[in-house]
């Protein structure tokens, strides 16, 4: 193996062994594989992990691919199920629900996106739901699943999916993977941090037993406390609670539902919302709420009332402030996971933000000089990414007609960022959707939430009017027929798991 120049970083220290810490360890062990580079992870069983974070988005599959994981094995060992999207219940108004699917609606025709044709159909008096043109939504409602199939031009080839998994089993899985690749794990609590006096860079951390762990690069995965990024470096936090007001959660597991459904459910409540995440072994439930409008005891009562299976174990309460660190990379510390920020789990984006931060770190991996321009670039891109996700989340709260509680009155009337205001105005006008800078959520996502939240555009793309009535009707009905035939060919989600990746195998 080639020897490394002095300027290369040789000691990487990760603080924290939750999802963020072990994902970082796994990716770095895979990609920075050299006998003279040491990756050490310190975690404290006494402090423990947050223990939630069980719904993902499709990009996690590329992380698994990077690590070279066998997907069935991964699903089996994490008690996972498959996820085709999220059902939002009671968000626009009580009694109404919609699914935000991972995959596309219909197909673009003559260079015009499909949703404009659906709007043409709707403006012409049709009552066909846009759901009937989205295979993921159809499959979710029917409890069916398939991985994408290699059938050219078929919607079966475009299926996008993610997973629901047990967070503690996921961290364990990542730990095994990392340790097999040489990551050293140290059990212990960091109780002191030493900085280089001239620069403020972190030099070492000290454990309760006085052991000193030195490093050149520190990855802060210590959760909400942000041990290095905040407690030591005082980086500062952008507080977004005026637009994402929920600040508490109570999580409670319950028994497994017989046939686990291939989607997450998010049900709006009077001061927040409740999640339901189906796993192979149990159901994950939780209630995200705003303490200005609801007490902890009422939040727990609401959660239990809204669960569809019996509770297992005890509830766990968590506090948070939505927002992000002013810098995610400060000096020689990069914060990942909850140490970097938290925007609440409505669209299951936190694990994804860990993944993209790891990818961005690998692209801009420093040497001991810690080039300021790379750090600024990393921080600027991270801020943009967080703001784009933030806007998408706010849309769910802002675009509501609910006026049955103080919480919803606040959300409906709150001042939102200009960036979102502009997007909403454009969509209302002519149904156009702009994907900025390769942002996480694409057209289908923005459309499904705009439409699901009851925002009706005044017009649609003028070129969607060009196709003759006969051709238009025939193409729309052919899409529906093809999509229905594809749905028929899919197997039930439960059977799919039983046959290929049951955790009881
Ligand atoms: C209510 C809720 C629901 C969520 N749902 C989702 C979801 O569905 N999908 C999603 O993508 N994300 C979700 N998230 C976010 C997700 O849980 C986190 O992004 C993910 O678990 C990463 O957490 P973490 O590793 O940053 O922190 P933690 O799990 O809190 O881990 C912190 C680690 O740091 C260690 N540590 C802390 N201090 C010290 C110390 N002094 N010495 C040694 N070790 C220390 C702890 O022992 C622990 O190992 C949710 C979050 C919350 C709060």
CSV table of C-alpha atoms and ligand atoms in Angstrom, one decimal, residues 14-23 41-57 83 163-165 167 171 186-192 206-207 220-227 231 248-251 264 273 275 277 286-288 316 318-320 336-354, ligand 1:
chain,number,residue,atom,x,y,z
A,14,UNK,CA,-16.4,10.1,15.3
A,15,UNK,CA,-18.3,11.1,18.4
A,16,UNK,CA,-21.6,9.2,18.6
A,17,UNK,CA,-22.9,5.8,17.6
A,18,UNK,CA,-26.4,6.5,16.5
A,19,UNK,CA,-27.6,6.4,12.9
A,20,UNK,CA,-25.3,9.3,11.9
A,21,UNK,CA,-22.2,8.0,13.6
A,22,UNK,CA,-22.4,4.5,12.2
A,23,UNK,CA,-23.4,5.7,8.7
A,41,UNK,CA,-15.9,5.9,16.9
A,42,UNK,CA,-16.7,6.8,20.5
A,43,UNK,CA,-20.2,6.1,21.9
A,44,UNK,CA,-21.8,6.0,25.3
A,45,UNK,CA,-24.3,3.3,26.1
A,46,UNK,CA,-25.3,5.2,29.2
A,47,UNK,CA,-26.3,8.2,27.1
A,48,UNK,CA,-27.8,6.0,24.4
A,49,UNK,CA,-29.2,7.0,21.0
A,50,UNK,CA,-32.4,8.9,20.1
A,51,UNK,CA,-33.9,5.6,19.1
A,52,UNK,CA,-36.2,6.9,16.4
A,53,UNK,CA,-35.8,7.6,12.7
A,54,UNK,CA,-37.3,4.7,10.9
A,55,UNK,CA,-38.7,6.0,7.6
A,56,UNK,CA,-36.4,6.7,4.7
A,57,UNK,CA,-36.6,8.0,1.1
A,83,UNK,CA,-42.1,2.2,1.4
A,163,UNK,CA,-37.6,1.4,3.5
A,164,UNK,CA,-39.0,1.5,7.0
A,165,UNK,CA,-36.5,-0.1,9.4
A,167,UNK,CA,-33.4,2.3,14.0
A,171,UNK,CA,-27.2,1.2,13.8
A,186,UNK,CA,-14.6,2.8,22.1
A,187,UNK,CA,-17.3,2.6,24.7
A,188,UNK,CA,-17.2,5.6,26.9
A,189,UNK,CA,-18.4,9.1,27.7
A,190,UNK,CA,-16.5,12.1,26.4
A,191,UNK,CA,-16.3,14.5,29.3
A,192,UNK,CA,-13.7,17.0,28.1
A,206,UNK,CA,-11.0,13.0,27.0
A,207,UNK,CA,-13.1,10.1,28.3
A,220,UNK,CA,-19.7,15.2,15.6
A,221,UNK,CA,-22.6,12.7,15.6
A,222,UNK,CA,-23.4,13.3,19.3
A,223,UNK,CA,-27.1,14.1,18.6
A,224,UNK,CA,-29.1,17.2,19.7
A,225,UNK,CA,-26.4,18.2,22.2
A,226,UNK,CA,-23.8,18.9,19.5
A,227,UNK,CA,-20.9,18.1,21.8
A,231,UNK,CA,-20.9,22.9,23.2
A,248,UNK,CA,-41.7,17.9,20.9
A,249,UNK,CA,-42.2,14.3,20.1
A,250,UNK,CA,-43.5,11.3,21.9
A,251,UNK,CA,-42.7,7.9,20.3
A,264,UNK,CA,-45.8,5.7,6.1
A,273,UNK,CA,-49.2,15.2,13.6
A,275,UNK,CA,-46.8,9.0,12.3
A,277,UNK,CA,-44.4,3.3,10.4
A,286,UNK,CA,-45.1,8.9,17.3
A,287,UNK,CA,-46.7,12.3,17.8
A,288,UNK,CA,-44.9,15.4,16.8
A,316,UNK,CA,-40.4,8.2,24.9
A,318,UNK,CA,-38.1,14.1,23.0
A,319,UNK,CA,-37.6,17.9,22.8
A,320,UNK,CA,-36.1,19.7,19.8
A,336,UNK,CA,-23.8,15.1,11.0
A,337,UNK,CA,-27.3,14.0,12.0
A,338,UNK,CA,-29.1,15.7,14.9
A,339,UNK,CA,-25.9,17.5,15.8
A,340,UNK,CA,-26.1,19.4,12.5
A,341,UNK,CA,-29.8,20.3,12.7
A,342,UNK,CA,-33.3,18.9,12.7
A,343,UNK,CA,-36.3,19.8,10.6
A,344,UNK,CA,-38.8,17.3,12.0
A,345,UNK,CA,-39.5,14.0,10.3
A,346,UNK,CA,-42.6,14.8,8.2
A,347,UNK,CA,-40.9,13.8,4.9
A,348,UNK,CA,-38.3,11.4,6.4
A,349,UNK,CA,-35.4,13.6,5.3
A,350,UNK,CA,-33.0,13.5,8.3
A,351,UNK,CA,-31.3,10.2,7.4
A,352,UNK,CA,-31.0,11.5,3.8
A,353,UNK,CA,-29.3,14.7,5.0
A,354,UNK,CA,-26.8,12.5,6.9
B,1,LIG,C1,-39.1,12.2,16.8
B,1,LIG,C2,-38.1,11.9,15.7
B,1,LIG,C3,-38.5,11.1,14.7
B,1,LIG,C4,-37.6,10.9,13.6
B,1,LIG,N1,-38.0,10.2,12.5
B,1,LIG,C5,-37.2,10.1,11.4
B,1,LIG,C6,-37.6,9.4,10.3
B,1,LIG,O1,-38.6,8.8,10.2
B,1,LIG,N2,-36.7,9.4,9.2
B,1,LIG,C7,-35.5,10.0,9.3
B,1,LIG,O2,-34.8,10.1,8.3
B,1,LIG,N3,-35.1,10.6,10.4
B,1,LIG,C8,-35.9,10.7,11.5
B,1,LIG,N4,-35.5,11.3,12.6
B,1,LIG,C9,-34.1,11.8,12.7
B,1,LIG,C10,-33.2,10.6,13.0
B,1,LIG,O3,-33.7,10.0,14.2
B,1,LIG,C11,-31.8,11.0,13.2
B,1,LIG,O4,-31.4,11.8,12.1
B,1,LIG,C12,-30.9,9.8,13.3
B,1,LIG,O5,-31.4,8.9,14.3
B,1,LIG,C13,-29.5,10.3,13.7
B,1,LIG,O6,-29.4,10.5,15.0
B,1,LIG,P1,-28.0,10.8,15.5
B,1,LIG,O7,-27.1,9.7,15.2
B,1,LIG,O8,-27.6,12.2,15.0
B,1,LIG,O9,-28.2,11.1,17.1
B,1,LIG,P2,-28.4,10.0,18.3
B,1,LIG,O10,-29.2,8.8,17.9
B,1,LIG,O11,-28.9,10.8,19.4
B,1,LIG,O12,-26.9,9.5,18.7
B,1,LIG,C14,-26.1,10.3,19.4
B,1,LIG,C15,-24.9,9.5,19.8
B,1,LIG,O13,-23.9,10.3,20.4
B,1,LIG,C16,-23.5,9.6,21.6
B,1,LIG,N5,-23.0,10.7,22.6
B,1,LIG,C17,-23.6,11.8,22.9
B,1,LIG,N6,-22.9,12.5,23.8
B,1,LIG,C18,-21.8,11.7,24.0
B,1,LIG,C19,-20.7,11.8,24.9
B,1,LIG,N7,-20.5,12.9,25.7
B,1,LIG,N8,-19.8,10.8,24.9
B,1,LIG,C20,-19.9,9.7,24.1
B,1,LIG,N9,-20.9,9.6,23.2
B,1,LIG,C21,-21.9,10.5,23.2
B,1,LIG,C22,-24.7,8.9,22.1
B,1,LIG,O14,-24.4,7.8,23.0
B,1,LIG,C23,-25.2,8.3,20.8
B,1,LIG,O15,-24.5,7.2,20.4
B,1,LIG,C24,-36.4,11.5,13.7
B,1,LIG,C25,-36.0,12.3,14.8
B,1,LIG,C26,-36.9,12.5,15.8
B,1,LIG,C27,-36.4,13.3,17.0
